[in-house]
């Protein structure tokens, strides 16, 4: 069982310290789920309490929680909250309603529907309302814990990539470029792209991370820089357009990014701008790896560019920059009133630009045969 809640309640965890999972059940009240309100980071560590499926859905929609594995975990616990609050006669109907509501919150990350489908399948095996509630809780807890474990194993499978880079120039740090936040905050623990980095750092391999700021929501600046700082991993924040320049000048050894949905052929959707980094890496002969657990794969899809749904988000994420002023959260407009805006949340990196995909089962080439060898159960 995860420890963060206990630490928090005992006051052991300092207000700025990141330790333990990003989402957990209250140890005293199983109808209460805690997470970190990521909209306040890095300025304030504030917990968010979720008591209903609607609150879980709202937390996903409003980016209190974000990142593919974490929104999957939030949806799993959201179904548990729906089951806890439903009366016996309405249980099936409420679970179905909650499942539909949770899956509809964000369209791109496969992890949402993957997790919800598994919890609902487990609920359907129940024979009485009490049995269904028990199965939902068991399934949600198991999936959340398995999600953390998958990321830990992504770290183990990704570590040799950093070890190899370190051997190429002994004594020099391995320079990794990453985009968005594919870290602990985006997952239940460890992160996807950050898992090999944290492990390398723990094993004494010198690592330095170039952190893309990741406009428009600045997940790199606000979240990745914060969590790497918490774990004392050396890093440098750069604007999104700096990656090509760094690569041309030999300042990047490899690129590690997460993903929100990966097709059976290995095309990978991730935060907008990832594709441009892959192009620059390809042009400069720099390895470009995507790190993702099983829950992110969508074997029903082949061509990512045409088939993966791409979320379009509110214009004000682009027209305004959010930050922290003297009085707390603050926003400033950066373009003329009335400017027309397009705000695509994700883009797709075609498999041909991806050196490999690091999963909890090992590293695959970004092609169907290699992925099927890791996931033989795919239809
Ligand atoms: O819009 P977000 O912040 O949810 O986007 C998150 C990303 O694109 C991450 O890189 C992705 O979910 C991989 S996370 C481990």
Short mmCIF file of C-alpha atoms and ligand atoms in Angstrom, two decimals:
data_model
loop_
_atom_site.label_atom_id
_atom_site.label_comp_id
_atom_site.label_asym_id
_atom_site.label_seq_id
_atom_site.Cartn_x
_atom_site.Cartn_y
_atom_site.Cartn_z
CA UNK A 1 0.00 0.00 0.00
CA UNK A 2 1.28 3.47 -0.81
CA UNK A 3 2.77 5.57 1.91
CA UNK A 4 2.25 9.19 0.90
CA UNK A 5 -1.01 9.72 2.79
CA UNK A 6 0.46 8.40 6.00
CA UNK A 7 3.52 10.59 5.63
CA UNK A 8 1.40 13.60 4.85
CA UNK A 9 -0.92 13.15 7.80
CA UNK A 10 1.98 12.64 10.16
CA UNK A 11 3.47 15.87 8.86
CA UNK A 12 6.68 14.09 7.84
CA UNK A 13 6.48 15.17 4.22
CA UNK A 14 7.70 18.72 3.85
CA UNK A 15 5.36 20.97 1.92
CA UNK A 16 7.74 21.13 -1.02
CA UNK A 17 8.98 17.60 -1.12
CA UNK A 18 7.85 15.15 -3.75
CA UNK A 19 7.88 11.61 -2.41
CA UNK A 20 5.61 8.68 -3.06
CA UNK A 21 2.72 8.31 -5.47
CA UNK A 22 0.75 11.10 -7.11
CA UNK A 23 -2.64 9.64 -6.18
CA UNK A 24 -3.72 7.55 -3.20
CA UNK A 25 -6.71 6.40 -1.19
CA UNK A 26 -7.16 7.93 2.23
CA UNK A 27 -6.07 5.23 4.68
CA UNK A 28 -8.94 6.06 7.06
CA UNK A 29 -11.71 6.72 4.53
CA UNK A 30 -11.79 4.56 1.43
CA UNK A 31 -14.40 6.88 -0.13
CA UNK A 32 -11.79 9.63 -0.34
CA UNK A 33 -9.01 9.94 -2.92
CA UNK A 34 -6.12 12.38 -2.62
CA UNK A 35 -3.99 13.81 -5.37
CA UNK A 36 -1.80 16.86 -5.92
CA UNK A 37 -3.34 19.91 -7.58
CA UNK A 38 -0.83 20.26 -10.41
CA UNK A 39 -2.21 23.65 -11.44
CA UNK A 40 -0.60 25.19 -8.37
CA UNK A 41 2.87 23.73 -8.92
CA UNK A 42 5.67 24.67 -8.63
CA UNK A 43 4.52 27.56 -6.47
CA UNK A 44 2.41 25.70 -3.97
CA UNK A 45 1.97 22.04 -3.06
CA UNK A 46 -1.74 21.74 -2.50
CA UNK A 47 -3.64 18.50 -2.21
CA UNK A 48 -6.97 17.95 -3.96
CA UNK A 49 -9.61 15.70 -2.40
CA UNK A 50 -11.85 13.66 -4.72
CA UNK A 51 -15.08 12.29 -3.27
CA UNK A 52 -17.21 11.51 -6.31
CA UNK A 53 -16.75 10.30 -9.87
CA UNK A 54 -17.84 13.75 -11.03
CA UNK A 55 -15.04 15.32 -8.98
CA UNK A 56 -12.56 12.88 -10.50
CA UNK A 57 -13.79 13.78 -14.00
CA UNK A 58 -13.61 17.47 -13.18
CA UNK A 59 -10.04 17.06 -11.90
CA UNK A 60 -9.05 15.46 -15.21
CA UNK A 61 -10.85 18.08 -17.33
CA UNK A 62 -9.38 21.02 -15.46
CA UNK A 63 -5.84 19.58 -15.34
CA UNK A 64 -5.70 19.23 -11.58
CA UNK A 65 -4.33 15.87 -12.69
CA UNK A 66 -2.79 15.28 -16.11
CA UNK A 67 -0.39 12.93 -17.85
CA UNK A 68 -1.61 9.72 -19.47
CA UNK A 69 -1.02 7.16 -16.69
CA UNK A 70 -2.22 9.48 -13.93
CA UNK A 71 -5.50 10.31 -15.65
CA UNK A 72 -6.01 6.56 -16.09
CA UNK A 73 -5.41 6.06 -12.37
CA UNK A 74 -7.76 8.92 -11.51
CA UNK A 75 -10.47 7.37 -13.67
CA UNK A 76 -9.97 3.99 -11.95
CA UNK A 77 -10.46 5.56 -8.54
CA UNK A 78 -13.31 7.65 -9.97
CA UNK A 79 -15.19 4.43 -10.71
CA UNK A 80 -14.53 3.28 -7.16
CA UNK A 81 -15.98 6.56 -5.87
CA UNK A 82 -19.04 6.06 -8.10
CA UNK A 83 -19.51 2.57 -6.65
CA UNK A 84 -19.15 3.80 -3.07
CA UNK A 85 -21.71 6.60 -3.53
CA UNK A 86 -24.29 4.62 -5.54
CA UNK A 87 -27.18 2.92 -3.79
CA UNK A 88 -27.64 -0.74 -4.54
CA UNK A 89 -30.41 -0.42 -7.11
CA UNK A 90 -28.58 2.30 -9.07
CA UNK A 91 -25.11 0.75 -8.91
CA UNK A 92 -24.89 -0.65 -12.45
CA UNK A 93 -26.42 2.46 -14.00
CA UNK A 94 -24.18 4.81 -12.00
CA UNK A 95 -21.05 2.85 -12.86
CA UNK A 96 -21.90 2.94 -16.57
CA UNK A 97 -22.60 6.68 -16.36
CA UNK A 98 -19.36 7.32 -14.48
CA UNK A 99 -17.38 5.24 -17.00
CA UNK A 100 -18.78 7.23 -19.93
CA UNK A 101 -18.18 10.54 -18.13
CA UNK A 102 -14.58 9.67 -17.20
CA UNK A 103 -13.64 8.38 -20.65
CA UNK A 104 -15.01 11.52 -22.30
CA UNK A 105 -12.85 13.91 -20.25
CA UNK A 106 -9.81 13.89 -22.55
CA UNK A 107 -9.66 12.25 -25.99
CA UNK A 108 -6.00 11.54 -26.77
CA UNK A 109 -4.59 9.44 -23.93
CA UNK A 110 -5.49 5.77 -24.41
CA UNK A 111 -4.80 5.04 -20.72
CA UNK A 112 -8.21 6.45 -19.74
CA UNK A 113 -10.36 4.01 -21.68
CA UNK A 114 -7.86 1.16 -21.10
CA UNK A 115 -8.17 1.50 -17.35
CA UNK A 116 -11.90 2.16 -17.27
CA UNK A 117 -12.56 -0.91 -19.47
CA UNK A 118 -10.62 -3.12 -17.06
CA UNK A 119 -12.36 -1.88 -13.94
CA UNK A 120 -15.77 -2.20 -15.59
CA UNK A 121 -15.01 -5.76 -16.74
CA UNK A 122 -14.15 -6.67 -13.17
CA UNK A 123 -17.35 -5.05 -11.87
CA UNK A 124 -19.41 -7.04 -14.35
CA UNK A 125 -18.18 -10.28 -12.76
CA UNK A 126 -19.75 -9.30 -9.43
CA UNK A 127 -22.87 -11.09 -8.30
CA UNK A 128 -24.22 -8.68 -5.67
CA UNK A 129 -23.85 -4.91 -5.21
CA UNK A 130 -21.41 -5.47 -2.35
CA UNK A 131 -19.41 -7.93 -4.44
CA UNK A 132 -19.30 -5.44 -7.33
CA UNK A 133 -18.09 -2.65 -5.05
CA UNK A 134 -15.38 -4.91 -3.69
CA UNK A 135 -14.26 -5.91 -7.17
CA UNK A 136 -14.18 -2.30 -8.38
CA UNK A 137 -12.01 -1.27 -5.44
CA UNK A 138 -9.72 -4.26 -5.87
CA UNK A 139 -9.35 -3.68 -9.61
CA UNK A 140 -8.75 0.07 -9.24
CA UNK A 141 -6.15 -0.45 -6.51
CA UNK A 142 -4.40 -3.18 -8.44
CA UNK A 143 -4.31 -1.15 -11.66
CA UNK A 144 -2.98 1.93 -9.88
CA UNK A 145 -0.25 -0.06 -8.17
CA UNK A 146 0.55 -1.89 -11.43
CA UNK A 147 0.86 1.45 -13.18
CA UNK A 148 3.56 2.54 -10.73
CA UNK A 149 5.33 -0.79 -11.13
CA UNK A 150 5.19 -0.54 -14.94
CA UNK A 151 6.96 2.81 -14.76
CA UNK A 152 9.59 1.40 -12.42
CA UNK A 153 10.30 -1.32 -14.95
CA UNK A 154 10.42 1.20 -17.79
CA UNK A 155 13.23 2.73 -15.77
CA UNK A 156 15.07 -0.58 -15.63
CA UNK A 157 14.67 -1.21 -19.34
CA UNK A 158 15.66 2.34 -20.22
CA UNK A 159 18.71 2.48 -17.95
CA UNK A 160 21.06 0.69 -20.41
CA UNK A 161 20.43 3.49 -22.92
CA UNK A 162 21.89 6.00 -20.47
CA UNK A 163 24.66 3.65 -19.41
CA UNK A 164 25.69 3.25 -23.06
CA UNK A 165 25.69 7.02 -23.56
CA UNK A 166 27.79 7.46 -20.40
CA UNK A 167 30.36 4.96 -21.69
CA UNK A 168 30.72 6.93 -24.91
CA UNK A 169 32.15 9.92 -23.01
CA UNK A 170 33.31 8.82 -19.56
CA UNK A 171 33.18 11.44 -16.84
CA UNK A 172 30.84 13.69 -18.83
CA UNK A 173 27.15 13.93 -17.98
CA UNK A 174 24.67 12.19 -20.23
CA UNK A 175 22.54 14.94 -21.76
CA UNK A 176 18.91 13.94 -22.14
CA UNK A 177 16.31 16.19 -23.74
CA UNK A 178 12.69 15.76 -22.68
CA UNK A 179 9.42 17.41 -23.60
CA UNK A 180 6.37 18.15 -21.45
CA UNK A 181 6.12 16.34 -18.13
CA UNK A 182 6.40 12.59 -18.46
CA UNK A 183 7.53 12.40 -14.86
CA UNK A 184 6.24 11.19 -11.53
CA UNK A 185 3.53 13.81 -11.60
CA UNK A 186 2.20 12.49 -14.91
CA UNK A 187 2.12 8.95 -13.56
CA UNK A 188 1.42 7.21 -10.30
CA UNK A 189 5.17 7.14 -9.59
CA UNK A 190 8.62 7.19 -11.28
CA UNK A 191 7.33 8.69 -14.53
CA UNK A 192 7.78 7.18 -17.96
CA UNK A 193 10.50 9.24 -19.67
CA UNK A 194 11.96 10.20 -16.29
CA UNK A 195 12.12 6.66 -14.88
CA UNK A 196 15.44 5.77 -16.60
CA UNK A 197 16.76 9.21 -15.63
CA UNK A 198 15.92 8.79 -11.93
CA UNK A 199 17.41 5.31 -11.93
CA UNK A 200 20.61 6.44 -13.66
CA UNK A 201 20.90 9.32 -11.19
CA UNK A 202 20.39 6.93 -8.26
CA UNK A 203 23.09 4.62 -9.66
CA UNK A 204 25.61 7.45 -9.82
CA UNK A 205 25.58 7.97 -13.59
CA UNK A 206 25.97 11.71 -14.18
CA UNK A 207 22.83 12.89 -15.97
CA UNK A 208 21.78 16.32 -17.10
CA UNK A 209 18.31 17.01 -18.50
CA UNK A 210 17.35 19.68 -21.02
CA UNK A 211 13.77 20.51 -20.05
CA UNK A 212 11.55 21.94 -22.80
CA UNK A 213 9.28 24.56 -21.27
CA UNK A 214 6.34 23.09 -23.27
CA UNK A 215 4.05 25.91 -24.21
CA UNK A 216 1.21 26.60 -23.83
CA UNK A 217 0.72 25.11 -20.37
CA UNK A 218 4.42 24.92 -19.52
CA UNK A 219 4.39 21.45 -18.03
CA UNK A 220 8.15 21.32 -18.54
CA UNK A 221 8.86 24.60 -16.79
CA UNK A 222 6.34 24.14 -14.00
CA UNK A 223 6.37 20.40 -13.38
CA UNK A 224 9.41 18.65 -14.86
CA UNK A 225 11.82 21.31 -13.60
CA UNK A 226 10.16 21.11 -10.18
CA UNK A 227 10.25 17.36 -9.81
CA UNK A 228 13.80 17.01 -11.16
CA UNK A 229 14.81 19.71 -8.68
CA UNK A 230 13.10 17.84 -5.84
CA UNK A 231 15.14 14.77 -6.75
CA UNK A 232 18.32 16.82 -7.29
CA UNK A 233 18.74 15.75 -10.90
CA UNK A 234 20.76 18.44 -12.73
CA UNK A 235 18.67 20.11 -15.39
CA UNK A 236 18.39 23.23 -17.53
CA UNK A 237 15.14 24.77 -18.69
CA UNK A 238 15.07 25.78 -22.36
CA UNK A 239 12.43 27.30 -24.60
CA UNK A 240 10.66 24.86 -26.86
CA UNK A 241 12.51 26.03 -29.95
CA UNK A 242 16.01 25.47 -28.52
CA UNK A 243 16.17 21.70 -29.07
CA UNK A 244 17.37 21.81 -32.69
CA UNK A 245 20.17 24.20 -31.81
CA UNK A 246 21.30 22.06 -28.88
CA UNK A 247 21.30 18.95 -31.05
CA UNK A 248 23.30 20.61 -33.83
CA UNK A 249 25.97 21.51 -31.30
CA UNK A 250 26.34 18.02 -29.81
CA UNK A 251 24.66 18.99 -26.54
CA UNK A 252 22.04 16.19 -26.59
CA UNK A 253 22.92 12.48 -26.29
CA UNK A 254 19.40 11.16 -26.48
CA UNK A 255 15.79 12.29 -26.37
CA UNK A 256 13.35 10.60 -23.97
CA UNK A 257 9.66 11.46 -24.15
CA UNK A 258 6.41 9.94 -22.93
CA UNK A 259 3.32 9.17 -24.98
CA UNK A 260 -0.44 9.45 -24.76
CA UNK A 261 -1.33 6.87 -27.41
CA UNK A 262 0.80 4.58 -29.55
CA UNK A 263 -0.50 2.63 -32.51
CA UNK A 264 0.39 -0.98 -33.26
CA UNK A 265 2.85 0.28 -35.89
CA UNK A 266 4.62 2.48 -33.35
CA UNK A 267 3.35 5.95 -34.25
CA UNK A 268 3.23 7.89 -30.99
CA UNK A 269 1.06 10.82 -29.92
CA UNK A 270 2.57 13.04 -27.28
CA UNK A 271 2.44 16.68 -26.21
CA UNK A 272 2.40 19.14 -29.10
CA UNK A 273 5.94 19.83 -30.29
CA UNK A 274 7.25 16.31 -29.76
CA UNK A 275 7.21 15.62 -33.51
CA UNK A 276 9.47 18.61 -34.17
CA UNK A 277 11.97 17.29 -31.63
CA UNK A 278 11.91 13.92 -33.36
CA UNK A 279 12.62 15.57 -36.72
CA UNK A 280 15.54 17.48 -35.29
CA UNK A 281 16.87 14.36 -33.58
CA UNK A 282 16.59 12.38 -36.83
CA UNK A 283 18.43 15.08 -38.77
CA UNK A 284 21.23 15.07 -36.21
CA UNK A 285 21.50 11.29 -35.78
CA UNK A 286 20.41 11.46 -32.13
CA UNK A 287 18.50 8.51 -30.63
CA UNK A 288 14.86 9.35 -29.95
CA UNK A 289 13.06 7.02 -27.51
CA UNK A 290 9.42 6.97 -26.47
CA UNK A 291 8.75 5.55 -22.99
CA UNK A 292 5.27 4.18 -22.28
CA UNK A 293 3.44 1.40 -20.46
CA UNK A 294 1.06 -1.14 -21.97
CA UNK A 295 -1.94 1.05 -21.07
CA UNK A 296 -0.84 3.69 -23.60
CA UNK A 297 -0.88 1.36 -26.62
CA UNK A 298 -3.86 1.21 -28.93
CA UNK A 299 -3.37 -1.91 -31.06
CA UNK A 300 -6.66 -1.21 -32.88
CA UNK A 301 -5.00 1.75 -34.62
CA UNK A 302 -2.35 1.56 -37.33
CA UNK A 303 -1.68 5.04 -38.72
CA UNK A 304 -1.27 7.51 -35.87
CA UNK A 305 -1.37 10.69 -37.94
CA UNK A 306 -4.81 10.01 -39.34
CA UNK A 307 -6.32 7.82 -36.62
CA UNK A 308 -5.29 9.17 -33.22
CA UNK A 309 -7.78 11.77 -31.92
CA UNK A 310 -5.99 15.03 -31.14
CA UNK A 311 -7.38 17.15 -28.33
CA UNK A 312 -8.01 20.82 -29.08
CA UNK A 313 -7.95 22.99 -26.01
CA UNK A 314 -9.13 26.44 -24.95
CA UNK A 315 -7.77 29.48 -26.73
CA UNK A 316 -6.90 31.23 -23.50
CA UNK A 317 -4.03 28.77 -22.89
CA UNK A 318 -2.40 30.40 -25.93
CA UNK A 319 -3.57 33.99 -25.62
CA UNK A 320 -2.45 34.20 -21.98
CA UNK A 321 0.56 33.12 -19.97
CA UNK A 322 -0.17 31.84 -16.50
CA UNK A 323 2.28 32.34 -13.65
CA UNK A 324 2.55 33.44 -10.07
CA UNK A 325 2.39 37.06 -9.04
CA UNK A 326 2.81 38.69 -5.66
CA UNK A 327 -0.77 37.88 -4.74
CA UNK A 328 -0.77 34.31 -6.04
CA UNK A 329 -1.87 32.87 -9.41
CA UNK A 330 -1.74 35.42 -12.18
CA UNK A 331 -2.40 35.53 -15.95
CA UNK A 332 -1.28 38.00 -18.58
CA UNK A 333 -2.46 38.42 -22.16
CA UNK A 334 0.30 38.12 -24.77
CA UNK A 335 -1.53 38.86 -28.03
CA UNK A 336 -4.09 41.37 -29.33
CA UNK A 337 -7.68 40.98 -28.08
CA UNK A 338 -9.68 38.87 -30.52
CA UNK A 339 -6.71 37.08 -32.13
CA UNK A 340 -7.81 33.81 -33.66
CA UNK A 341 -6.15 30.83 -31.99
CA UNK A 342 -5.63 27.14 -32.72
CA UNK A 343 -4.57 25.08 -29.72
CA UNK A 344 -3.73 21.48 -30.55
CA UNK A 345 -2.72 19.60 -27.43
CA UNK A 346 -0.79 16.76 -29.06
CA UNK A 347 0.97 15.73 -32.23
CA UNK A 348 1.99 12.38 -33.67
CA UNK A 349 5.58 11.29 -34.21
CA UNK A 350 5.69 8.70 -36.98
CA UNK A 351 7.39 5.42 -36.15
CA UNK A 352 10.16 6.02 -38.71
CA UNK A 353 11.52 8.83 -36.51
CA UNK A 354 11.49 6.75 -33.31
CA UNK A 355 14.61 4.79 -32.42
CA UNK A 356 12.79 2.58 -29.92
CA UNK A 357 9.89 2.31 -27.51
CA UNK A 358 10.75 1.57 -23.89
CA UNK A 359 7.99 -0.40 -22.16
CA UNK A 360 7.70 -2.33 -18.92
CA UNK A 361 8.33 -5.51 -20.94
CA UNK A 362 11.47 -4.31 -22.69
CA UNK A 363 12.54 -2.06 -25.55
CA UNK A 364 10.91 -2.58 -28.92
CA UNK A 365 11.66 -1.12 -32.32
CA UNK A 366 8.84 1.14 -33.43
CA UNK A 367 7.26 -1.35 -35.77
CA UNK A 368 4.38 -3.79 -35.59
CA UNK A 369 6.42 -7.01 -35.52
CA UNK A 370 8.66 -5.83 -32.73
CA UNK A 371 5.74 -4.48 -30.65
CA UNK A 372 3.71 -7.66 -31.16
CA UNK A 373 6.66 -9.68 -29.92
CA UNK A 374 6.40 -7.76 -26.63
CA UNK A 375 2.59 -7.83 -26.55
CA UNK A 376 1.63 -11.20 -28.06
CA UNK A 377 -1.88 -10.96 -26.53
CA UNK A 378 -2.88 -8.09 -28.84
CA UNK A 379 -5.77 -9.04 -31.13
O1 LIG B 1 -1.75 17.56 -21.57
P1 LIG B 1 -0.96 16.71 -20.60
O2 LIG B 1 -0.15 17.51 -19.65
O3 LIG B 1 -1.81 15.65 -19.94
O4 LIG B 1 0.05 15.96 -21.56
C1 LIG B 1 0.92 15.03 -21.00
C2 LIG B 1 1.91 14.53 -21.96
O5 LIG B 1 1.88 14.79 -23.14
C3 LIG B 1 2.89 13.55 -21.42
O6 LIG B 1 4.11 13.67 -22.09
C4 LIG B 1 2.29 12.18 -21.67
O7 LIG B 1 1.08 12.04 -21.00
C5 LIG B 1 3.20 11.11 -21.30
S1 LIG B 1 3.16 10.98 -19.58
C6 LIG B 1 3.86 9.95 -18.80
#
